């Protein structure tokens, strides 16, 4: 059967095999005959299409020759002078006779007609799926017939978009409408629909980009401004963007004081302008507070919003999770967020191009963490606070550096005035001066002194000075400032404070505090409440707690001084066991399809802690193995592989090695490295042969069968499934009487895997095993 396409490239095929259509002029003749859809094309019309005003004197003969060549190509058995049945000569021209279903244009029109009469999107989607480009895309000359077909396609795309918006399913036609809009770059009405789809999908920033692109084309190519509909769509996108525009800055400190010089320097550098503003200085100098305060003062300058991330406890390798978070904040759906660092950086550049964003990264420690965030053009700014000096920043962008030192005495006094009130400080000027001297210009220390005084309105400044003098003598000491809060704690809260220094990162939940203390939950929660009341621990959101790194450094000093090595080792072991048990519970819940939301929530909350512990404990596989289901579920393939390889290097016993090798095989399978996956699955079986764990053997064999199937070796896949069935039968007794629920779950998994691979051809075996599940 002959088939033709004209909605894009002009092609012909016989029984699925391409027909050679000859030179471009000959293809242009066929294109117009197809576009005419059973109506004759005049000879002069064909000449004008092929040559225009430059037609040679022999043009009529050439057209006749092209028609003859097309006849012989479409009907190979024709003699040289035979007219054939498909391409016939009519008065003054030619006509192509084909069945409607043989041409994509006829099928497109039939589907669109049915779509207009229906209430769904199926026919629209099928019709638009036939469109592979502008009509007769490779023909270099325009023709009214081609333009009319392009209008039909645009009409169908607009109707599909309107239907999708009415049904509340904009994503169903977004891709095809966007593709057709790209082929019709000056169609205002179609771009209006595309913008509406994007806004309905929660991507108003992208809709604004669409507007900017077509507006520029209209001005440059047609010399006209965007029409009323386009401007209305832009206003709608602007309103929606205002709702979704990222505004991630933490709350500003209302009583901020003492950094006029640094604020002025930041203003000066930002006006130059620079691409990067960096704040450096010692811990506790107030870099984070200064950065957030300045960002709030200048945020209105950045019309597209503010992004913020705290990297103080995130480690040096944070590029991937940070970019993922930023892309989601900018409106990219989670399922469209790329995986690799290079892809993430490219998508970030695309989504931020032309925008005016303020990006604040608090606690950067390497250039690589922020390399992908440097704005490519004016309008955006990257504001950093640094854990250490990074002179290499100048290699990736124009940098302005502001060093944040200690407050001078006047600035320190101003900070106390802003926190405590001028009357309270002026009433005891000498005591205020001694507090300023004792705190050494460190904003954190001054803030803690002010907090102590605010929590105790009856305290005089002189009483606090007496406390400082008795402990510090003549020198400043942050330790003493921290001790004021610590000394107020009861014994249990004080012990919890010290043991929290064993926790790997500053973010933690209430349940782990009970394990650190080895007490019941109410006792731990009461101790945690004391820490909150004493300003030693903060609660940034419900259920999560954190403490400043300098406070934790003080807690570590106390713990090393007061707690015995055995107490510290026991607390750390209980903490690790807490996360091991939690990870195992989440794994088992997902495997059994119960408590799914709670399990995923646990994994998500504790992911950073667990990933850190994996690199710190002696038996990392205890956490890596139960984490694997979450790695797979969230597509964290690189994290999965890194953790498994690290744990495998530490594992000696065959049981964990076998499971880790199986996990590594799973990563290879998910990333298309099938030969490597087969090797690893078989190595897992060999290593684990000394371990009496038939369930693990069955799961490994199921994975191996899937890889063999992916490699195209169905015969081997069938043999592997048969081997798994044999293990189920001989080792787990699936045909010898009642079996456990765990065995039933495994059997169901095996039957499903075999069915998906098309490897259960023995109905008797399948029926016998399925009966066990009844």
PDB file of N, CA and C in Angstrom, residues 174-237:
ATOM      1  N   UNK A 174       0.257  20.209  26.037  1.00  0.00           N
ATOM      2  CA  UNK A 174       1.287  21.251  26.073  1.00  0.00           C
ATOM      3  C   UNK A 174       2.420  20.988  25.095  1.00  0.00           C
ATOM      4  N   UNK A 175       2.941  19.770  25.079  1.00  0.00           N
ATOM      5  CA  UNK A 175       4.113  19.480  24.249  1.00  0.00           C
ATOM      6  C   UNK A 175       3.824  19.693  22.773  1.00  0.00           C
ATOM      7  N   UNK A 176       2.686  19.196  22.294  1.00  0.00           N
ATOM      8  CA  UNK A 176       2.404  19.305  20.860  1.00  0.00           C
ATOM      9  C   UNK A 176       2.061  20.743  20.485  1.00  0.00           C
ATOM     10  N   UNK A 177       1.358  21.463  21.361  1.00  0.00           N
ATOM     11  CA  UNK A 177       1.063  22.871  21.074  1.00  0.00           C
ATOM     12  C   UNK A 177       2.363  23.682  21.042  1.00  0.00           C
ATOM     13  N   UNK A 178       3.258  23.399  21.964  1.00  0.00           N
ATOM     14  CA  UNK A 178       4.540  24.113  21.981  1.00  0.00           C
ATOM     15  C   UNK A 178       5.337  23.827  20.704  1.00  0.00           C
ATOM     16  N   UNK A 179       5.299  22.558  20.253  1.00  0.00           N
ATOM     17  CA  UNK A 179       6.023  22.190  19.040  1.00  0.00           C
ATOM     18  C   UNK A 179       5.448  22.909  17.818  1.00  0.00           C
ATOM     19  N   UNK A 180       4.140  22.938  17.703  1.00  0.00           N
ATOM     20  CA  UNK A 180       3.522  23.589  16.550  1.00  0.00           C
ATOM     21  C   UNK A 180       3.738  25.105  16.607  1.00  0.00           C
ATOM     22  N   UNK A 181       3.717  25.678  17.804  1.00  0.00           N
ATOM     23  CA  UNK A 181       3.990  27.114  17.934  1.00  0.00           C
ATOM     24  C   UNK A 181       5.415  27.442  17.483  1.00  0.00           C
ATOM     25  N   UNK A 182       6.331  26.522  17.692  1.00  0.00           N
ATOM     26  CA  UNK A 182       7.692  26.741  17.239  1.00  0.00           C
ATOM     27  C   UNK A 182       7.760  26.778  15.709  1.00  0.00           C
ATOM     28  N   UNK A 183       6.912  25.977  15.030  1.00  0.00           N
ATOM     29  CA  UNK A 183       6.869  25.974  13.571  1.00  0.00           C
ATOM     30  C   UNK A 183       6.130  27.189  13.011  1.00  0.00           C
ATOM     31  N   UNK A 184       5.273  27.791  13.852  1.00  0.00           N
ATOM     32  CA  UNK A 184       4.492  28.950  13.417  1.00  0.00           C
ATOM     33  C   UNK A 184       4.823  30.121  14.341  1.00  0.00           C
ATOM     34  N   UNK A 185       6.022  30.665  14.233  1.00  0.00           N
ATOM     35  CA  UNK A 185       6.542  31.592  15.253  1.00  0.00           C
ATOM     36  C   UNK A 185       5.844  32.935  15.314  1.00  0.00           C
ATOM     37  N   UNK A 186       5.005  33.275  14.325  1.00  0.00           N
ATOM     38  CA  UNK A 186       4.332  34.582  14.341  1.00  0.00           C
ATOM     39  C   UNK A 186       2.834  34.458  14.580  1.00  0.00           C
ATOM     40  N   UNK A 187       2.340  33.273  14.903  1.00  0.00           N
ATOM     41  CA  UNK A 187       0.912  33.059  15.144  1.00  0.00           C
ATOM     42  C   UNK A 187       0.581  33.508  16.567  1.00  0.00           C
ATOM     43  N   UNK A 188       0.051  34.706  16.703  1.00  0.00           N
ATOM     44  CA  UNK A 188      -0.208  35.274  18.031  1.00  0.00           C
ATOM     45  C   UNK A 188      -1.238  34.455  18.803  1.00  0.00           C
ATOM     46  N   UNK A 189      -2.327  34.070  18.136  1.00  0.00           N
ATOM     47  CA  UNK A 189      -3.388  33.351  18.840  1.00  0.00           C
ATOM     48  C   UNK A 189      -2.884  32.024  19.390  1.00  0.00           C
ATOM     49  N   UNK A 190      -2.035  31.337  18.626  1.00  0.00           N
ATOM     50  CA  UNK A 190      -1.501  30.062  19.097  1.00  0.00           C
ATOM     51  C   UNK A 190      -0.571  30.275  20.283  1.00  0.00           C
ATOM     52  N   UNK A 191       0.222  31.321  20.246  1.00  0.00           N
ATOM     53  CA  UNK A 191       1.120  31.600  21.375  1.00  0.00           C
ATOM     54  C   UNK A 191       0.344  32.034  22.614  1.00  0.00           C
ATOM     55  N   UNK A 192      -0.799  32.676  22.417  1.00  0.00           N
ATOM     56  CA  UNK A 192      -1.664  32.993  23.562  1.00  0.00           C
ATOM     57  C   UNK A 192      -2.092  31.706  24.251  1.00  0.00           C
ATOM     58  N   UNK A 193      -2.522  30.698  23.452  1.00  0.00           N
ATOM     59  CA  UNK A 193      -2.936  29.418  24.049  1.00  0.00           C
ATOM     60  C   UNK A 193      -1.773  28.750  24.770  1.00  0.00           C
ATOM     61  N   UNK A 194      -0.582  28.796  24.152  1.00  0.00           N
ATOM     62  CA  UNK A 194       0.582  28.188  24.796  1.00  0.00           C
ATOM     63  C   UNK A 194       0.855  28.857  26.141  1.00  0.00           C
ATOM     64  N   UNK A 195       0.746  30.175  26.196  1.00  0.00           N
ATOM     65  CA  UNK A 195       0.965  30.879  27.454  1.00  0.00           C
ATOM     66  C   UNK A 195      -0.079  30.468  28.495  1.00  0.00           C
ATOM     67  N   UNK A 196      -1.337  30.338  28.074  1.00  0.00           N
ATOM     68  CA  UNK A 196      -2.383  29.933  29.014  1.00  0.00           C
ATOM     69  C   UNK A 196      -2.136  28.522  29.546  1.00  0.00           C
ATOM     70  N   UNK A 197      -1.686  27.628  28.681  1.00  0.00           N
ATOM     71  CA  UNK A 197      -1.369  26.266  29.129  1.00  0.00           C
ATOM     72  C   UNK A 197      -0.259  26.295  30.168  1.00  0.00           C
ATOM     73  N   UNK A 198       0.778  27.075  29.912  1.00  0.00           N
ATOM     74  CA  UNK A 198       1.910  27.150  30.844  1.00  0.00           C
ATOM     75  C   UNK A 198       1.483  27.722  32.185  1.00  0.00           C
ATOM     76  N   UNK A 199       0.659  28.758  32.161  1.00  0.00           N
ATOM     77  CA  UNK A 199       0.174  29.335  33.420  1.00  0.00           C
ATOM     78  C   UNK A 199      -0.653  28.307  34.184  1.00  0.00           C
ATOM     79  N   UNK A 200      -1.520  27.584  33.475  1.00  0.00           N
ATOM     80  CA  UNK A 200      -2.351  26.566  34.130  1.00  0.00           C
ATOM     81  C   UNK A 200      -1.509  25.434  34.692  1.00  0.00           C
ATOM     82  N   UNK A 201      -0.332  25.198  34.116  1.00  0.00           N
ATOM     83  CA  UNK A 201       0.573  24.147  34.606  1.00  0.00           C
ATOM     84  C   UNK A 201       1.472  24.650  35.734  1.00  0.00           C
ATOM     85  N   UNK A 202       1.295  25.909  36.152  1.00  0.00           N
ATOM     86  CA  UNK A 202       2.120  26.442  37.226  1.00  0.00           C
ATOM     87  C   UNK A 202       3.478  26.912  36.762  1.00  0.00           C
ATOM     88  N   UNK A 203       3.604  27.309  35.470  1.00  0.00           N
ATOM     89  CA  UNK A 203       4.897  27.747  34.940  1.00  0.00           C
ATOM     90  C   UNK A 203       4.770  29.132  34.313  1.00  0.00           C
ATOM     91  N   UNK A 204       4.314  30.113  35.107  1.00  0.00           N
ATOM     92  CA  UNK A 204       4.095  31.452  34.535  1.00  0.00           C
ATOM     93  C   UNK A 204       5.375  32.110  34.056  1.00  0.00           C
ATOM     94  N   UNK A 205       6.505  31.802  34.703  1.00  0.00           N
ATOM     95  CA  UNK A 205       7.764  32.384  34.251  1.00  0.00           C
ATOM     96  C   UNK A 205       8.101  31.963  32.837  1.00  0.00           C
ATOM     97  N   UNK A 206       7.831  30.707  32.499  1.00  0.00           N
ATOM     98  CA  UNK A 206       8.075  30.228  31.133  1.00  0.00           C
ATOM     99  C   UNK A 206       7.102  30.907  30.168  1.00  0.00           C
ATOM    100  N   UNK A 207       5.851  31.126  30.620  1.00  0.00           N
ATOM    101  CA  UNK A 207       4.887  31.840  29.780  1.00  0.00           C
ATOM    102  C   UNK A 207       5.386  33.250  29.467  1.00  0.00           C
ATOM    103  N   UNK A 208       5.983  33.904  30.439  1.00  0.00           N
ATOM    104  CA  UNK A 208       6.545  35.231  30.195  1.00  0.00           C
ATOM    105  C   UNK A 208       7.668  35.164  29.166  1.00  0.00           C
ATOM    106  N   UNK A 209       8.476  34.098  29.222  1.00  0.00           N
ATOM    107  CA  UNK A 209       9.532  33.915  28.228  1.00  0.00           C
ATOM    108  C   UNK A 209       8.937  33.770  26.832  1.00  0.00           C
ATOM    109  N   UNK A 210       7.830  33.017  26.711  1.00  0.00           N
ATOM    110  CA  UNK A 210       7.160  32.848  25.415  1.00  0.00           C
ATOM    111  C   UNK A 210       6.714  34.206  24.888  1.00  0.00           C
ATOM    112  N   UNK A 211       6.147  35.024  25.760  1.00  0.00           N
ATOM    113  CA  UNK A 211       5.703  36.360  25.342  1.00  0.00           C
ATOM    114  C   UNK A 211       6.878  37.196  24.833  1.00  0.00           C
ATOM    115  N   UNK A 212       7.970  37.202  25.606  1.00  0.00           N
ATOM    116  CA  UNK A 212       9.121  38.012  25.197  1.00  0.00           C
ATOM    117  C   UNK A 212       9.651  37.580  23.831  1.00  0.00           C
ATOM    118  N   UNK A 213       9.684  36.269  23.599  1.00  0.00           N
ATOM    119  CA  UNK A 213      10.207  35.762  22.327  1.00  0.00           C
ATOM    120  C   UNK A 213       9.338  36.201  21.146  1.00  0.00           C
ATOM    121  N   UNK A 214       8.024  35.997  21.228  1.00  0.00           N
ATOM    122  CA  UNK A 214       7.170  36.353  20.079  1.00  0.00           C
ATOM    123  C   UNK A 214       7.073  37.869  19.932  1.00  0.00           C
ATOM    124  N   UNK A 215       7.094  38.595  21.031  1.00  0.00           N
ATOM    125  CA  UNK A 215       7.039  40.061  20.925  1.00  0.00           C
ATOM    126  C   UNK A 215       8.252  40.581  20.148  1.00  0.00           C
ATOM    127  N   UNK A 216       9.424  40.015  20.433  1.00  0.00           N
ATOM    128  CA  UNK A 216      10.637  40.427  19.725  1.00  0.00           C
ATOM    129  C   UNK A 216      10.541  40.078  18.245  1.00  0.00           C
ATOM    130  N   UNK A 217      10.013  38.900  17.931  1.00  0.00           N
ATOM    131  CA  UNK A 217       9.881  38.505  16.518  1.00  0.00           C
ATOM    132  C   UNK A 217       8.891  39.417  15.790  1.00  0.00           C
ATOM    133  N   UNK A 218       7.781  39.755  16.421  1.00  0.00           N
ATOM    134  CA  UNK A 218       6.781  40.610  15.781  1.00  0.00           C
ATOM    135  C   UNK A 218       7.364  41.981  15.443  1.00  0.00           C
ATOM    136  N   UNK A 219       8.154  42.515  16.352  1.00  0.00           N
ATOM    137  CA  UNK A 219       8.752  43.830  16.124  1.00  0.00           C
ATOM    138  C   UNK A 219       9.821  43.747  15.040  1.00  0.00           C
ATOM    139  N   UNK A 220      10.704  42.752  15.149  1.00  0.00           N
ATOM    140  CA  UNK A 220      11.835  42.677  14.229  1.00  0.00           C
ATOM    141  C   UNK A 220      11.410  42.267  12.821  1.00  0.00           C
ATOM    142  N   UNK A 221      10.438  41.336  12.708  1.00  0.00           N
ATOM    143  CA  UNK A 221      10.096  40.800  11.400  1.00  0.00           C
ATOM    144  C   UNK A 221       8.903  41.496  10.753  1.00  0.00           C
ATOM    145  N   UNK A 222       7.955  41.965  11.559  1.00  0.00           N
ATOM    146  CA  UNK A 222       6.748  42.575  10.998  1.00  0.00           C
ATOM    147  C   UNK A 222       6.613  44.062  11.331  1.00  0.00           C
ATOM    148  N   UNK A 223       7.431  44.519  12.284  1.00  0.00           N
ATOM    149  CA  UNK A 223       7.350  45.923  12.676  1.00  0.00           C
ATOM    150  C   UNK A 223       6.081  46.274  13.421  1.00  0.00           C
ATOM    151  N   UNK A 224       5.470  45.310  14.132  1.00  0.00           N
ATOM    152  CA  UNK A 224       4.236  45.583  14.880  1.00  0.00           C
ATOM    153  C   UNK A 224       4.418  45.171  16.337  1.00  0.00           C
ATOM    154  N   UNK A 225       3.603  45.739  17.208  1.00  0.00           N
ATOM    155  CA  UNK A 225       3.619  45.390  18.622  1.00  0.00           C
ATOM    156  C   UNK A 225       2.689  44.209  18.873  1.00  0.00           C
ATOM    157  N   UNK A 226       2.881  43.488  19.990  1.00  0.00           N
ATOM    158  CA  UNK A 226       1.975  42.375  20.329  1.00  0.00           C
ATOM    159  C   UNK A 226       0.534  42.851  20.439  1.00  0.00           C
ATOM    160  N   UNK A 227      -0.388  41.985  20.022  1.00  0.00           N
ATOM    161  CA  UNK A 227      -1.793  42.340  20.047  1.00  0.00           C
ATOM    162  C   UNK A 227      -2.424  42.262  21.420  1.00  0.00           C
ATOM    163  N   UNK A 228      -3.719  42.586  21.469  1.00  0.00           N
ATOM    164  CA  UNK A 228      -4.457  42.667  22.728  1.00  0.00           C
ATOM    165  C   UNK A 228      -4.469  41.336  23.473  1.00  0.00           C
ATOM    166  N   UNK A 229      -4.706  40.215  22.730  1.00  0.00           N
ATOM    167  CA  UNK A 229      -4.769  38.906  23.390  1.00  0.00           C
ATOM    168  C   UNK A 229      -3.441  38.528  24.031  1.00  0.00           C
ATOM    169  N   UNK A 230      -2.357  38.792  23.327  1.00  0.00           N
ATOM    170  CA  UNK A 230      -1.040  38.473  23.872  1.00  0.00           C
ATOM    171  C   UNK A 230      -0.758  39.289  25.125  1.00  0.00           C
ATOM    172  N   UNK A 231      -1.098  40.569  25.092  1.00  0.00           N
ATOM    173  CA  UNK A 231      -0.854  41.407  26.271  1.00  0.00           C
ATOM    174  C   UNK A 231      -1.700  40.944  27.446  1.00  0.00           C
ATOM    175  N   UNK A 232      -2.929  40.503  27.187  1.00  0.00           N
ATOM    176  CA  UNK A 232      -3.788  39.993  28.263  1.00  0.00           C
ATOM    177  C   UNK A 232      -3.199  38.715  28.849  1.00  0.00           C
ATOM    178  N   UNK A 233      -2.666  37.843  27.978  1.00  0.00           N
ATOM    179  CA  UNK A 233      -2.043  36.614  28.470  1.00  0.00           C
ATOM    180  C   UNK A 233      -0.826  36.930  29.315  1.00  0.00           C
ATOM    181  N   UNK A 234      -0.079  37.957  28.925  1.00  0.00           N
ATOM    182  CA  UNK A 234       1.082  38.356  29.721  1.00  0.00           C
ATOM    183  C   UNK A 234       0.654  38.842  31.095  1.00  0.00           C
ATOM    184  N   UNK A 235      -0.417  39.638  31.162  1.00  0.00           N
ATOM    185  CA  UNK A 235      -0.893  40.103  32.466  1.00  0.00           C
ATOM    186  C   UNK A 235      -1.300  38.928  33.345  1.00  0.00           C
ATOM    187  N   UNK A 236      -1.962  37.933  32.744  1.00  0.00           N
ATOM    188  CA  UNK A 236      -2.353  36.749  33.511  1.00  0.00           C
ATOM    189  C   UNK A 236      -1.115  36.018  34.026  1.00  0.00           C
ATOM    190  N   UNK A 237      -0.094  35.900  33.172  1.00  0.00           N
ATOM    191  CA  UNK A 237       1.140  35.238  33.589  1.00  0.00           C
ATOM    192  C   UNK A 237       1.831  36.026  34.687  1.00  0.00           C
TER     193      UNK A 237
END
